[in-house]
Amino acid sequence: MKTGKSEQHVIPTTGLNARSISAAFDEMSIRDVQWRDGKAFSLAYNAGPDVLAIAEEAYKRFSGANALNTAAFPSLRQMQGEVLEMAGVWLGSTPDSAGYFTSGGTESILMAVKAARDQFRSDSSITHPNIVLPTSAHAAFDKAAAYFGVELRRVAVLPDWRADVAAMATTIDQNTIMIIGSAPQYPQGVVDDIPALAALALQRNINCHVDACMGGVSLAYLAKLGHQIAPWNLRVDGVTSISVDLHKFGYTSKGASVIMYANKRLRSFQGFFTDQWLGGVYASSGMLGTKSGGSIAAAWAVMHFLGDDGYLRLTNSARIATEKLAAHITSHSHLALLAQPDALLLSFVAQEPTRLNIYAVADEMWKRGWYIDRQEPPQSLHCTVNAVHDSVIDEMIADLDACIAIVLDTGITGEVGAYGTLS
Ligand SMILES: *Cc1c(COP(=O)(O)O)cnc(C)c1O
């Protein structure tokens, strides 16, 4: 860790007390985005102090429990199973479906790719597998490909940012094991045509993964709220796996996602087993060995605390804030939405002709505490809108206008930044 100090940070000779540790946290986090106050339009989610308290209490209680071996922790086995069954309703699980609790969207995606690879390794003569996916699909697929030796074939999206199913069809060859659709995709917030992708997969006898890391919760409740939502989950014939992040719109602590497969056989290719060492039989479901019970208990607690009516209310609040922001950007003379949001994500660009640098707007917003994600191509800002924003969206919009005025006035420029960092 880079501390910015010249001398090395060492463990104290005598331990600190709780009060000084808390004070150190206060000092270190002083420049962190104030996500509990709704300042983050990326990375963090908040359904209110009562939900946070439930999650933190559950996390605290099970933080040292280890789900690596649930024979020792039947509570964690039960909680994981119940979380999977509850999330399965959102994901359109059938009696054949089977899933695993994972540490996040990345692990869920890594495991979907690994399971597909090993399934085809077992059932076919494919030795150089590839996956066909739109340019909008998450970077975690690149990570999966790099980790598991699978070739990725990215296909340009349509002008409306959705997957180009016809172009994907011509990119599939005899070594293709899986195609990907997102519900919604992160960069522009639109849902791919999942029925068309799933039909293509069925026709070619390959797998189809739906990345619903963002939409798995919100699309389920937007549909209940009466929004027109095209089919996107396991109920679509041909979808073989689907991922949903509970630590996003499930509003639980970080470290919680679900990967659900259409059947138990496909799921069986996710697991790892060995007895080739001196420690006996070792089996694990995912990337992790030791797995904190904290995130499992927090997910179980928050889902029970909120219930269907809680998620309906939160989805409605977040959607209202999303629509307000989208309407403001649409009517703005200097901004343009890249797409009308299908769920709770949107992105926007500076409208031509203008000398507005969109990243400079993000810089100015950050000076006021608002953290907005930057992306390219095209140079744009991205907002993940959640329930906490309902009460601050008017203030955010006013600051956005004020920041745009400053950038127009001064002609300052900014940098693109990154979605994730190495340090
Ligand atoms: C967040 C996200 C992921 C990755 O999930 P992590 O929890 O960050 O590992 C994958 N796909 C989509 C669409 C996402 O929004």
PDB file of N, CA and C and ligand atoms in Angstrom, residues 43 45 103-109 136-141 143 182-187 211-215 243 245 247-248 254-257 345 384 419, ligand 1:
ATOM      1  N   LEU A  43     -20.600   2.160  -7.601  1.00  0.00           N
ATOM      2  CA  LEU A  43     -19.855   1.433  -6.563  1.00  0.00           C
ATOM      3  C   LEU A  43     -20.603   1.093  -5.280  1.00  0.00           C
ATOM      4  N   TYR A  45     -24.355   1.276  -2.720  1.00  0.00           N
ATOM      5  CA  TYR A  45     -25.824   1.289  -2.736  1.00  0.00           C
ATOM      6  C   TYR A  45     -26.316   1.442  -1.309  1.00  0.00           C
ATOM      7  N   SER A 103     -18.938 -14.514  -4.186  1.00  0.00           N
ATOM      8  CA  SER A 103     -18.454 -13.294  -3.537  1.00  0.00           C
ATOM      9  C   SER A 103     -18.798 -12.029  -4.319  1.00  0.00           C
ATOM     10  N   GLY A 104     -19.311 -12.173  -5.550  1.00  0.00           N
ATOM     11  CA  GLY A 104     -19.638 -10.991  -6.337  1.00  0.00           C
ATOM     12  C   GLY A 104     -19.885 -11.340  -7.782  1.00  0.00           C
ATOM     13  N   GLY A 105     -20.233 -10.318  -8.551  1.00  0.00           N
ATOM     14  CA  GLY A 105     -20.551 -10.532  -9.953  1.00  0.00           C
ATOM     15  C   GLY A 105     -19.391 -11.136 -10.714  1.00  0.00           C
ATOM     16  N   THR A 106     -18.189 -10.690 -10.402  1.00  0.00           N
ATOM     17  CA  THR A 106     -17.027 -11.217 -11.098  1.00  0.00           C
ATOM     18  C   THR A 106     -16.890 -12.711 -10.863  1.00  0.00           C
ATOM     19  N   GLU A 107     -17.018 -13.136  -9.609  1.00  0.00           N
ATOM     20  CA  GLU A 107     -16.900 -14.576  -9.351  1.00  0.00           C
ATOM     21  C   GLU A 107     -18.029 -15.343 -10.039  1.00  0.00           C
ATOM     22  N   SER A 108     -19.236 -14.795 -10.017  1.00  0.00           N
ATOM     23  CA  SER A 108     -20.355 -15.476 -10.688  1.00  0.00           C
ATOM     24  C   SER A 108     -20.056 -15.664 -12.168  1.00  0.00           C
ATOM     25  N   ILE A 109     -19.514 -14.622 -12.795  1.00  0.00           N
ATOM     26  CA  ILE A 109     -19.204 -14.695 -14.226  1.00  0.00           C
ATOM     27  C   ILE A 109     -18.032 -15.641 -14.481  1.00  0.00           C
ATOM     28  N   SER A 136     -20.570  -4.645 -25.176  1.00  0.00           N
ATOM     29  CA  SER A 136     -21.136  -4.063 -23.954  1.00  0.00           C
ATOM     30  C   SER A 136     -21.020  -4.976 -22.744  1.00  0.00           C
ATOM     31  N   ALA A 137     -20.739  -6.269 -22.955  1.00  0.00           N
ATOM     32  CA  ALA A 137     -20.696  -7.216 -21.827  1.00  0.00           C
ATOM     33  C   ALA A 137     -19.537  -6.857 -20.897  1.00  0.00           C
ATOM     34  N   HIS A 138     -19.707  -7.148 -19.629  1.00  0.00           N
ATOM     35  CA  HIS A 138     -18.806  -6.681 -18.576  1.00  0.00           C
ATOM     36  C   HIS A 138     -17.363  -7.179 -18.741  1.00  0.00           C
ATOM     37  N   ALA A 139     -16.426  -6.374 -18.257  1.00  0.00           N
ATOM     38  CA  ALA A 139     -14.997  -6.702 -18.296  1.00  0.00           C
ATOM     39  C   ALA A 139     -14.673  -8.007 -17.567  1.00  0.00           C
ATOM     40  N   ALA A 140     -15.549  -8.447 -16.678  1.00  0.00           N
ATOM     41  CA  ALA A 140     -15.305  -9.706 -15.959  1.00  0.00           C
ATOM     42  C   ALA A 140     -15.201 -10.885 -16.926  1.00  0.00           C
ATOM     43  N   PHE A 141     -15.834 -10.794 -18.096  1.00  0.00           N
ATOM     44  CA  PHE A 141     -15.697 -11.875 -19.085  1.00  0.00           C
ATOM     45  C   PHE A 141     -14.280 -11.914 -19.644  1.00  0.00           C
ATOM     46  N   LYS A 143     -11.686 -11.098 -17.927  1.00  0.00           N
ATOM     47  CA  LYS A 143     -10.930 -11.707 -16.832  1.00  0.00           C
ATOM     48  C   LYS A 143     -11.109 -13.226 -16.851  1.00  0.00           C
ATOM     49  N   SER A 182     -26.776  -9.308 -21.645  1.00  0.00           N
ATOM     50  CA  SER A 182     -26.815  -8.627 -20.340  1.00  0.00           C
ATOM     51  C   SER A 182     -28.184  -8.006 -20.100  1.00  0.00           C
ATOM     52  N   ALA A 183     -28.594  -8.018 -18.839  1.00  0.00           N
ATOM     53  CA  ALA A 183     -29.917  -7.518 -18.474  1.00  0.00           C
ATOM     54  C   ALA A 183     -29.842  -6.683 -17.187  1.00  0.00           C
ATOM     55  N   PRO A 184     -29.524  -5.388 -17.309  1.00  0.00           N
ATOM     56  CA  PRO A 184     -29.056  -4.705 -18.508  1.00  0.00           C
ATOM     57  C   PRO A 184     -27.538  -4.737 -18.567  1.00  0.00           C
ATOM     58  N   GLN A 185     -26.986  -4.309 -19.728  1.00  0.00           N
ATOM     59  CA  GLN A 185     -25.544  -4.129 -19.820  1.00  0.00           C
ATOM     60  C   GLN A 185     -25.184  -2.863 -19.031  1.00  0.00           C
ATOM     61  N   TYR A 186     -23.968  -2.843 -18.504  1.00  0.00           N
ATOM     62  CA  TYR A 186     -23.564  -1.726 -17.634  1.00  0.00           C
ATOM     63  C   TYR A 186     -23.426  -0.394 -18.381  1.00  0.00           C
ATOM     64  N   PRO A 187     -22.673  -0.347 -19.509  1.00  0.00           N
ATOM     65  CA  PRO A 187     -22.279   0.979 -20.028  1.00  0.00           C
ATOM     66  C   PRO A 187     -23.429   1.917 -20.389  1.00  0.00           C
ATOM     67  N   ASP A 211     -26.051 -12.007 -18.046  1.00  0.00           N
ATOM     68  CA  ASP A 211     -25.449 -11.229 -16.969  1.00  0.00           C
ATOM     69  C   ASP A 211     -26.509 -10.256 -16.429  1.00  0.00           C
ATOM     70  N   ALA A 212     -27.165 -10.700 -15.362  1.00  0.00           N
ATOM     71  CA  ALA A 212     -28.163  -9.852 -14.690  1.00  0.00           C
ATOM     72  C   ALA A 212     -27.597  -9.373 -13.353  1.00  0.00           C
ATOM     73  N   CYS A 213     -26.272  -9.176 -13.318  1.00  0.00           N
ATOM     74  CA  CYS A 213     -25.636  -8.696 -12.090  1.00  0.00           C
ATOM     75  C   CYS A 213     -26.307  -7.403 -11.628  1.00  0.00           C
ATOM     76  N   MET A 214     -26.581  -6.522 -12.573  1.00  0.00           N
ATOM     77  CA  MET A 214     -27.258  -5.261 -12.251  1.00  0.00           C
ATOM     78  C   MET A 214     -28.768  -5.415 -12.166  1.00  0.00           C
ATOM     79  N   GLY A 215     -29.346  -6.151 -13.112  1.00  0.00           N
ATOM     80  CA  GLY A 215     -30.802  -6.114 -13.267  1.00  0.00           C
ATOM     81  C   GLY A 215     -31.568  -7.221 -12.573  1.00  0.00           C
ATOM     82  N   SER A 243     -26.521 -14.563 -13.668  1.00  0.00           N
ATOM     83  CA  SER A 243     -25.873 -14.041 -12.455  1.00  0.00           C
ATOM     84  C   SER A 243     -26.624 -12.814 -11.953  1.00  0.00           C
ATOM     85  N   ASP A 245     -26.201  -9.800  -8.680  1.00  0.00           N
ATOM     86  CA  ASP A 245     -25.419  -9.325  -7.536  1.00  0.00           C
ATOM     87  C   ASP A 245     -26.325  -8.829  -6.420  1.00  0.00           C
ATOM     88  N   HIS A 247     -25.118  -7.609  -3.684  1.00  0.00           N
ATOM     89  CA  HIS A 247     -24.476  -6.422  -3.101  1.00  0.00           C
ATOM     90  C   HIS A 247     -24.647  -5.169  -3.959  1.00  0.00           C
ATOM     91  N   LYS A 248     -25.478  -5.269  -4.992  1.00  0.00           N
ATOM     92  CA  LYS A 248     -25.888  -4.073  -5.736  1.00  0.00           C
ATOM     93  C   LYS A 248     -27.337  -3.787  -5.338  1.00  0.00           C
ATOM     94  N   LYS A 254     -21.170  -5.893   0.849  1.00  0.00           N
ATOM     95  CA  LYS A 254     -20.347  -6.355  -0.264  1.00  0.00           C
ATOM     96  C   LYS A 254     -19.898  -7.803  -0.032  1.00  0.00           C
ATOM     97  N   GLY A 255     -19.773  -8.511  -1.171  1.00  0.00           N
ATOM     98  CA  GLY A 255     -19.347  -9.908  -1.112  1.00  0.00           C
ATOM     99  C   GLY A 255     -20.508 -10.865  -1.300  1.00  0.00           C
ATOM    100  N   ALA A 256     -21.515 -10.467  -2.104  1.00  0.00           N
ATOM    101  CA  ALA A 256     -22.710 -11.304  -2.229  1.00  0.00           C
ATOM    102  C   ALA A 256     -23.275 -11.272  -3.647  1.00  0.00           C
ATOM    103  N   SER A 257     -23.279 -12.439  -4.269  1.00  0.00           N
ATOM    104  CA  SER A 257     -23.846 -12.590  -5.609  1.00  0.00           C
ATOM    105  C   SER A 257     -24.346 -14.025  -5.732  1.00  0.00           C
ATOM    106  N   LEU A 345     -29.854   2.297 -14.669  1.00  0.00           N
ATOM    107  CA  LEU A 345     -28.541   2.793 -15.100  1.00  0.00           C
ATOM    108  C   LEU A 345     -28.743   3.707 -16.300  1.00  0.00           C
ATOM    109  N   THR A 384     -25.321   4.981 -11.793  1.00  0.00           N
ATOM    110  CA  THR A 384     -26.103   3.877 -11.247  1.00  0.00           C
ATOM    111  C   THR A 384     -26.980   4.489 -10.174  1.00  0.00           C
ATOM    112  N   TYR A 419     -12.829   2.393 -14.117  1.00  0.00           N
ATOM    113  CA  TYR A 419     -13.922   1.675 -13.431  1.00  0.00           C
ATOM    114  C   TYR A 419     -13.360   0.944 -12.213  1.00  0.00           C
TER     115      TYR A 419
HETATM  116  C1  LIG B   1     -21.052  -5.077 -11.312  1.00  0.00           C
HETATM  117  C2  LIG B   1     -21.195  -5.884 -12.552  1.00  0.00           C
HETATM  118  C3  LIG B   1     -20.437  -7.034 -12.754  1.00  0.00           C
HETATM  119  C4  LIG B   1     -19.281  -7.422 -11.838  1.00  0.00           C
HETATM  120  O1  LIG B   1     -19.648  -7.548 -10.549  1.00  0.00           O
HETATM  121  P1  LIG B   1     -18.681  -7.271  -9.292  1.00  0.00           P
HETATM  122  O2  LIG B   1     -19.631  -7.450  -8.180  1.00  0.00           O
HETATM  123  O3  LIG B   1     -18.128  -5.884  -9.432  1.00  0.00           O
HETATM  124  O4  LIG B   1     -17.620  -8.288  -9.303  1.00  0.00           O
HETATM  125  C5  LIG B   1     -20.719  -7.781 -13.870  1.00  0.00           C
HETATM  126  N1  LIG B   1     -21.663  -7.425 -14.741  1.00  0.00           N
HETATM  127  C6  LIG B   1     -22.399  -6.306 -14.605  1.00  0.00           C
HETATM  128  C7  LIG B   1     -23.440  -5.960 -15.611  1.00  0.00           C
HETATM  129  C8  LIG B   1     -22.176  -5.497 -13.503  1.00  0.00           C
HETATM  130  O5  LIG B   1     -22.876  -4.370 -13.362  1.00  0.00           O
END
